[in-house]
Structures are given as C-alpha cells and as structure tokens.
mmCIF file of C-alpha atoms in Angstrom:
data_model
loop_
_atom_site.group_PDB
_atom_site.id
_atom_site.type_symbol
_atom_site.label_atom_id
_atom_site.label_comp_id
_atom_site.label_asym_id
_atom_site.label_seq_id
_atom_site.Cartn_x
_atom_site.Cartn_y
_atom_site.Cartn_z
ATOM 1 C CA UNK H 124 -63.424 -120.588 203.139
ATOM 2 C CA UNK H 125 -61.165 -122.383 200.312
ATOM 3 C CA UNK H 126 -59.278 -119.586 198.402
ATOM 4 C CA UNK H 127 -56.368 -118.354 197.278
ATOM 5 C CA UNK H 128 -55.312 -114.432 198.036
ATOM 6 C CA UNK H 129 -52.826 -112.320 196.195
ATOM 7 C CA UNK H 130 -51.429 -109.394 197.136
ATOM 8 C CA UNK H 131 -51.196 -106.441 196.319
ATOM 9 C CA UNK H 132 -54.508 -106.485 194.244
ATOM 10 C CA UNK H 133 -52.948 -103.160 192.234
ATOM 11 C CA UNK H 134 -49.417 -101.565 192.332
ATOM 12 C CA UNK H 135 -48.066 -98.783 190.159
ATOM 13 C CA UNK H 136 -44.199 -98.738 190.433
ATOM 14 C CA UNK H 137 -41.264 -97.560 188.516
ATOM 15 C CA UNK H 138 -38.531 -99.492 186.454
ATOM 16 C CA UNK H 139 -35.818 -100.886 188.194
ATOM 17 C CA UNK H 140 -37.316 -100.636 191.618
ATOM 18 C CA UNK H 141 -37.713 -104.081 193.381
ATOM 19 C CA UNK H 142 -41.373 -105.704 194.227
ATOM 20 C CA UNK H 143 -43.114 -108.929 195.560
ATOM 21 C CA UNK H 144 -46.303 -110.009 194.937
ATOM 22 C CA UNK H 145 -47.719 -112.642 197.602
ATOM 23 C CA UNK H 146 -49.754 -115.793 196.865
ATOM 24 C CA UNK H 147 -51.263 -117.889 199.952
ATOM 25 C CA UNK H 148 -53.244 -120.640 199.699
ATOM 26 C CA UNK H 149 -55.541 -122.615 202.450
ATOM 27 C CA UNK H 150 -56.537 -125.896 200.965
ATOM 28 C CA UNK H 151 -53.526 -127.369 201.250
ATOM 29 C CA UNK H 152 -52.330 -127.838 197.528
ATOM 30 C CA UNK H 153 -48.989 -128.869 196.966
ATOM 31 C CA UNK H 154 -48.846 -127.391 193.282
ATOM 32 C CA UNK H 155 -48.997 -123.702 192.881
ATOM 33 C CA UNK H 156 -48.143 -121.392 189.847
ATOM 34 C CA UNK H 157 -47.817 -117.947 188.211
ATOM 35 C CA UNK H 158 -49.382 -116.618 185.160
ATOM 36 C CA UNK H 159 -49.773 -113.546 183.618
ATOM 37 C CA UNK H 160 -52.238 -112.254 181.030
ATOM 38 C CA UNK H 161 -52.007 -110.016 178.640
ATOM 39 C CA UNK H 162 -54.524 -108.854 175.853
ATOM 40 C CA UNK H 163 -54.177 -111.021 172.886
ATOM 41 C CA UNK H 164 -51.533 -113.638 174.193
ATOM 42 C CA UNK H 165 -54.026 -115.257 176.701
ATOM 43 C CA UNK H 166 -53.013 -116.614 180.152
ATOM 44 C CA UNK H 167 -49.217 -117.577 180.457
ATOM 45 C CA UNK H 168 -47.616 -119.496 182.431
ATOM 46 C CA UNK H 169 -44.539 -117.675 184.485
ATOM 47 C CA UNK H 170 -42.913 -120.005 187.367
ATOM 48 C CA UNK H 171 -44.735 -123.116 188.956
ATOM 49 C CA UNK H 172 -43.886 -125.443 192.140
ATOM 50 C CA UNK H 173 -44.630 -128.916 192.742
ATOM 51 C CA UNK H 174 -44.078 -128.489 196.565
ATOM 52 C CA UNK H 175 -41.938 -126.952 198.734
ATOM 53 C CA UNK H 176 -38.661 -126.186 198.080
ATOM 54 C CA UNK H 177 -39.551 -127.566 194.367
ATOM 55 C CA UNK H 178 -39.667 -124.395 191.978
ATOM 56 C CA UNK H 179 -39.327 -124.859 187.919
ATOM 57 C CA UNK H 180 -39.628 -121.991 184.688
ATOM 58 C CA UNK H 181 -43.043 -121.874 182.998
ATOM 59 C CA UNK H 182 -43.001 -120.092 179.527
ATOM 60 C CA UNK H 183 -42.377 -116.857 180.258
ATOM 61 C CA UNK H 184 -39.922 -116.884 183.181
ATOM 62 C CA UNK H 185 -37.248 -114.092 182.227
ATOM 63 C CA UNK H 186 -37.237 -111.191 184.578
ATOM 64 C CA UNK H 187 -39.026 -113.037 187.156
ATOM 65 C CA UNK H 188 -37.949 -115.154 190.677
ATOM 66 C CA UNK H 189 -40.059 -117.434 193.116
ATOM 67 C CA UNK H 190 -39.441 -118.853 196.132
ATOM 68 C CA UNK H 191 -41.476 -122.230 197.969
ATOM 69 C CA UNK H 192 -40.593 -122.083 201.418
ATOM 70 C CA UNK H 193 -43.875 -122.966 202.879
ATOM 71 C CA UNK H 194 -46.649 -124.769 201.444
ATOM 72 C CA UNK H 195 -49.118 -122.285 201.586
ATOM 73 C CA UNK H 196 -46.714 -119.613 200.252
ATOM 74 C CA UNK H 197 -45.568 -119.037 196.793
ATOM 75 C CA UNK H 198 -44.471 -115.362 196.109
ATOM 76 C CA UNK H 199 -43.229 -113.819 192.802
ATOM 77 C CA UNK H 200 -40.125 -111.285 192.693
ATOM 78 C CA UNK H 201 -39.250 -109.245 190.261
ATOM 79 C CA UNK H 202 -35.959 -107.994 191.181
ATOM 80 C CA UNK H 203 -35.539 -104.752 187.886
ATOM 81 C CA UNK H 204 -39.179 -104.733 186.768
ATOM 82 C CA UNK H 205 -39.383 -103.040 183.285
ATOM 83 C CA UNK H 206 -42.102 -101.923 181.482
ATOM 84 C CA UNK H 207 -43.111 -104.823 179.288
ATOM 85 C CA UNK H 208 -43.797 -106.772 182.707
ATOM 86 C CA UNK H 209 -46.710 -104.459 183.263
ATOM 87 C CA UNK H 210 -49.660 -107.028 183.305
ATOM 88 C CA UNK H 211 -52.254 -108.720 184.939
ATOM 89 C CA UNK H 212 -51.139 -111.225 187.283
ATOM 90 C CA UNK H 213 -52.602 -114.301 188.713
ATOM 91 C CA UNK H 214 -51.661 -116.978 191.190
ATOM 92 C CA UNK H 215 -53.042 -120.384 190.891
ATOM 93 C CA UNK H 216 -52.989 -124.031 192.611
ATOM 94 C CA UNK H 217 -54.195 -127.294 192.289
ATOM 95 C CA UNK H 218 -55.026 -130.421 194.073
ATOM 96 C CA UNK H 219 -53.993 -132.713 191.836
ATOM 97 C CA UNK H 220 -50.693 -131.356 190.227
ATOM 98 C CA UNK H 221 -49.558 -129.806 186.780
ATOM 99 C CA UNK H 222 -52.389 -130.945 184.103
ATOM 100 C CA UNK H 223 -55.140 -130.757 185.986
ATOM 101 C CA UNK H 224 -57.789 -127.880 187.091
ATOM 102 C CA UNK H 225 -55.949 -124.830 188.731
ATOM 103 C CA UNK H 226 -57.916 -122.896 191.105
ATOM 104 C CA UNK H 227 -57.103 -119.059 190.613
ATOM 105 C CA UNK H 228 -56.632 -116.087 192.819
ATOM 106 C CA UNK H 229 -58.351 -112.623 192.001
ATOM 107 C CA UNK H 230 -55.423 -111.069 190.305
ATOM 108 C CA UNK H 231 -52.814 -108.162 190.351
ATOM 109 C CA UNK H 232 -52.828 -105.397 188.273
ATOM 110 C CA UNK H 233 -48.799 -104.635 187.766
ATOM 111 C CA UNK H 234 -47.573 -100.976 186.040
ATOM 112 C CA UNK H 235 -44.380 -100.279 185.752
ATOM 113 C CA UNK H 236 -43.619 -96.991 184.284
ATOM 114 C CA UNK C 151 -45.974 -127.894 171.196
ATOM 115 C CA UNK C 152 -49.647 -128.284 172.648
ATOM 116 C CA UNK C 153 -52.175 -125.934 170.901
ATOM 117 C CA UNK C 154 -55.324 -124.160 172.074
ATOM 118 C CA UNK C 155 -57.565 -122.441 169.478
ATOM 119 C CA UNK C 156 -60.996 -120.911 170.640
ATOM 120 C CA UNK C 157 -63.820 -119.559 168.099
ATOM 121 C CA UNK C 158 -65.056 -117.266 168.174
ATOM 122 C CA UNK C 159 -63.180 -114.753 169.497
ATOM 123 C CA UNK C 160 -66.417 -112.816 170.304
ATOM 124 C CA UNK C 161 -70.070 -113.535 170.615
ATOM 125 C CA UNK C 162 -72.786 -111.358 170.963
ATOM 126 C CA UNK C 163 -76.373 -113.019 171.822
ATOM 127 C CA UNK C 164 -79.575 -112.188 172.955
ATOM 128 C CA UNK C 165 -81.144 -113.132 176.249
ATOM 129 C CA UNK C 166 -82.467 -116.847 175.712
ATOM 130 C CA UNK C 167 -80.889 -117.084 172.306
ATOM 131 C CA UNK C 168 -78.897 -120.452 173.078
ATOM 132 C CA UNK C 169 -75.527 -120.632 171.280
ATOM 133 C CA UNK C 170 -71.872 -122.987 171.181
ATOM 134 C CA UNK C 171 -68.705 -122.022 171.899
ATOM 135 C CA UNK C 172 -65.158 -123.941 170.561
ATOM 136 C CA UNK C 173 -62.113 -125.087 171.358
ATOM 137 C CA UNK C 174 -60.303 -127.137 169.264
ATOM 138 C CA UNK C 175 -56.564 -128.626 170.688
ATOM 139 C CA UNK C 176 -53.743 -130.531 169.667
ATOM 140 C CA UNK C 177 -51.964 -132.475 172.295
ATOM 141 C CA UNK C 178 -49.579 -135.199 172.951
ATOM 142 C CA UNK C 179 -51.432 -137.511 175.741
ATOM 143 C CA UNK C 180 -54.547 -134.977 177.350
ATOM 144 C CA UNK C 181 -55.001 -135.390 180.343
ATOM 145 C CA UNK C 182 -58.131 -133.642 180.527
ATOM 146 C CA UNK C 183 -59.849 -130.750 179.020
ATOM 147 C CA UNK C 184 -61.141 -127.409 180.842
ATOM 148 C CA UNK C 185 -63.484 -124.805 180.630
ATOM 149 C CA UNK C 186 -63.219 -121.593 182.761
ATOM 150 C CA UNK C 187 -65.226 -118.709 183.220
ATOM 151 C CA UNK C 188 -63.500 -114.754 184.045
ATOM 152 C CA UNK C 189 -65.055 -111.897 184.693
ATOM 153 C CA UNK C 190 -63.341 -108.415 184.123
ATOM 154 C CA UNK C 191 -60.358 -107.908 186.488
ATOM 155 C CA UNK C 192 -60.951 -111.169 188.104
ATOM 156 C CA UNK C 193 -59.051 -114.403 188.069
ATOM 157 C CA UNK C 194 -60.550 -117.387 186.097
ATOM 158 C CA UNK C 195 -63.418 -119.578 187.952
ATOM 159 C CA UNK C 196 -63.171 -123.225 187.429
ATOM 160 C CA UNK C 197 -66.229 -125.193 185.521
ATOM 161 C CA UNK C 198 -65.544 -128.298 184.169
ATOM 162 C CA UNK C 199 -62.932 -131.016 183.719
ATOM 163 C CA UNK C 200 -63.590 -133.787 180.931
ATOM 164 C CA UNK C 201 -61.129 -136.564 180.173
ATOM 165 C CA UNK C 202 -62.401 -138.850 177.403
ATOM 166 C CA UNK C 203 -64.092 -138.130 173.818
ATOM 167 C CA UNK C 204 -68.035 -138.458 174.124
ATOM 168 C CA UNK C 205 -68.050 -137.568 177.878
ATOM 169 C CA UNK C 206 -70.354 -134.551 178.724
ATOM 170 C CA UNK C 207 -71.165 -132.239 182.349
ATOM 171 C CA UNK C 208 -73.432 -129.671 183.083
ATOM 172 C CA UNK C 209 -73.796 -126.635 185.249
ATOM 173 C CA UNK C 210 -76.882 -124.425 184.818
ATOM 174 C CA UNK C 211 -76.955 -123.391 181.800
ATOM 175 C CA UNK C 212 -73.878 -124.927 180.568
ATOM 176 C CA UNK C 213 -73.039 -128.325 178.917
ATOM 177 C CA UNK C 214 -69.290 -129.280 177.978
ATOM 178 C CA UNK C 215 -68.808 -131.883 175.642
ATOM 179 C CA UNK C 216 -65.664 -133.739 174.337
ATOM 180 C CA UNK C 217 -64.406 -134.969 171.247
ATOM 181 C CA UNK C 218 -61.085 -136.200 170.114
ATOM 182 C CA UNK C 219 -59.898 -133.313 168.580
ATOM 183 C CA UNK C 220 -62.491 -130.272 169.735
ATOM 184 C CA UNK C 221 -64.772 -129.809 172.795
ATOM 185 C CA UNK C 222 -67.797 -127.320 172.933
ATOM 186 C CA UNK C 223 -69.388 -125.188 175.832
ATOM 187 C CA UNK C 224 -73.177 -124.925 174.682
ATOM 188 C CA UNK C 225 -75.044 -122.116 176.323
ATOM 189 C CA UNK C 226 -78.849 -122.674 176.253
ATOM 190 C CA UNK C 227 -81.131 -119.986 177.289
ATOM 191 C CA UNK C 228 -78.555 -117.672 178.493
ATOM 192 C CA UNK C 229 -79.166 -114.610 180.715
ATOM 193 C CA UNK C 230 -77.316 -111.652 180.804
ATOM 194 C CA UNK C 231 -75.483 -112.412 183.558
ATOM 195 C CA UNK C 232 -73.731 -115.573 181.562
ATOM 196 C CA UNK C 233 -71.746 -112.767 179.866
ATOM 197 C CA UNK C 234 -68.026 -112.984 180.579
ATOM 198 C CA UNK C 235 -64.885 -114.721 179.155
ATOM 199 C CA UNK C 236 -64.624 -118.186 178.653
ATOM 200 C CA UNK C 237 -61.175 -119.804 178.567
ATOM 201 C CA UNK C 238 -60.579 -123.753 177.476
ATOM 202 C CA UNK C 239 -57.456 -125.129 178.568
ATOM 203 C CA UNK C 240 -56.142 -128.523 178.300
ATOM 204 C CA UNK C 241 -53.501 -130.467 180.733
ATOM 205 C CA UNK C 242 -51.042 -133.118 179.470
ATOM 206 C CA UNK C 243 -47.243 -131.943 180.091
ATOM 207 C CA UNK C 244 -45.580 -131.895 182.844
ATOM 208 C CA UNK C 245 -45.402 -127.924 183.776
ATOM 209 C CA UNK C 246 -49.284 -127.162 183.687
ATOM 210 C CA UNK C 247 -52.348 -126.232 181.613
ATOM 211 C CA UNK C 248 -52.269 -124.645 177.970
ATOM 212 C CA UNK C 249 -54.810 -121.821 177.585
ATOM 213 C CA UNK C 250 -56.729 -120.415 174.996
ATOM 214 C CA UNK C 251 -57.327 -117.045 174.234
ATOM 215 C CA UNK C 252 -60.745 -117.370 174.851
ATOM 216 C CA UNK C 253 -64.203 -116.177 173.674
ATOM 217 C CA UNK C 254 -65.555 -113.315 174.993
ATOM 218 C CA UNK C 255 -69.278 -113.689 175.685
ATOM 219 C CA UNK C 256 -72.106 -110.978 175.620
ATOM 220 C CA UNK C 257 -75.491 -111.416 176.821
ATOM 221 C CA UNK C 258 -78.013 -108.077 175.979
ATOM 222 C CA UNK C 259 -81.299 -108.360 177.190
#
C-alpha cells in the first residue's frame, strides 16, 4: 500500500530533551515536507526537501532541523524542544514537487511540558 | 504573499441538505488549487486538483469548481460520514502549498 508513515504517533516530552520524529514514504517521491498544525493557524510548512541532500526552510523553521540522506526518509529533529512546539505534525510527499498535490502521513501529536 | 481564505469557518447541515464551501485566493502564478478532507486527529486526505478557471471535478457527493479568484466545493445530499474539515490550498510558490484554515462541516442525521 502506498503510504507515508510517521513515528511516533504520540509523544510527551520535557523542555530541552532532544527528539526525532521519523517519516518514511514508499512511493519513490522526490519531494517531501513537514508541516505543523495549530488551532486557528492552520497548516504551516516547517521544512521541505526537493531530493536527497537538498533541504530548505519553510514558513516556520525556527527550532527544527531536518535531514534527507535517503529518498524515502525525512526525519524532523527538535534539538531542544520548547512548550511552543507543542503541536500536531504532519509529514507529506509529492510525486510532482512543490506546488502540487501532496500526500500526508497520519500525524504525530507532540506535547512539550 | 499568497493568501487563502475559506468560508464559512463552520457549517452544520441536515442530512440531505446540499450546500457549498468557499475558498478565495490571491496568488501569483497559480499552479493548482487543491481540496483536502481531514478527519479529527488524522492527516489531510487529497480530494481534487483544479488547474484552470472553468474546470470541475467530481467524486461521489462532492464537486469542486474553480474561477479566477475562488473555488467552491459543492456537497450534494450529504451524509453524516461527510462530516470533516475541508481544506483548500494553492500551489504556485517554489516551496510548497499555502493552506486555508478550513471549513468544519457537520452533517446531522
């Protein structure tokens, strides 16, 4: 089944404790991205990647890092999480690139206390 | 800066009561207008892409239309399982999609 997977689905952590949210897609898509979704603010892009080793900032990149060492994987790294990063995070991929339809993972709900 | 505005924010309908959701946009160089459905706690599910004014696409009880300034998602004879948040997004920039805040639709039996 073609899909985007994320792990973990739920995570509660404390301020400053480094964490990684994994994202993997099995559709051979070159373009991948990360979004956060907050009430009243909608979906906002954090980082995106056009291909392996090519990443760039989205609208809200502060406090996040990403890497793209393999085509299928695009992990999101929070090196020192803070409470304002409590949110619902989605990974997505696209067969055509930025500005085209994207296929989303199931989401990771992160709480930072 | 690209902007996408959806209205209404929330809509409650009776089962079988048809209606339309609106998505107005301002974007330079529209590459596509996208509709997604999102159920609570889940990722957005892709529904339609529209590329040019006058284009229409249908899927079951949903029909999406596009003009030069807005898109409509028409819901005909909805059922309770159509309850969800419907998101509109535009593509055109080099980085990705610009999403509206969504319309929360509730269909009452």
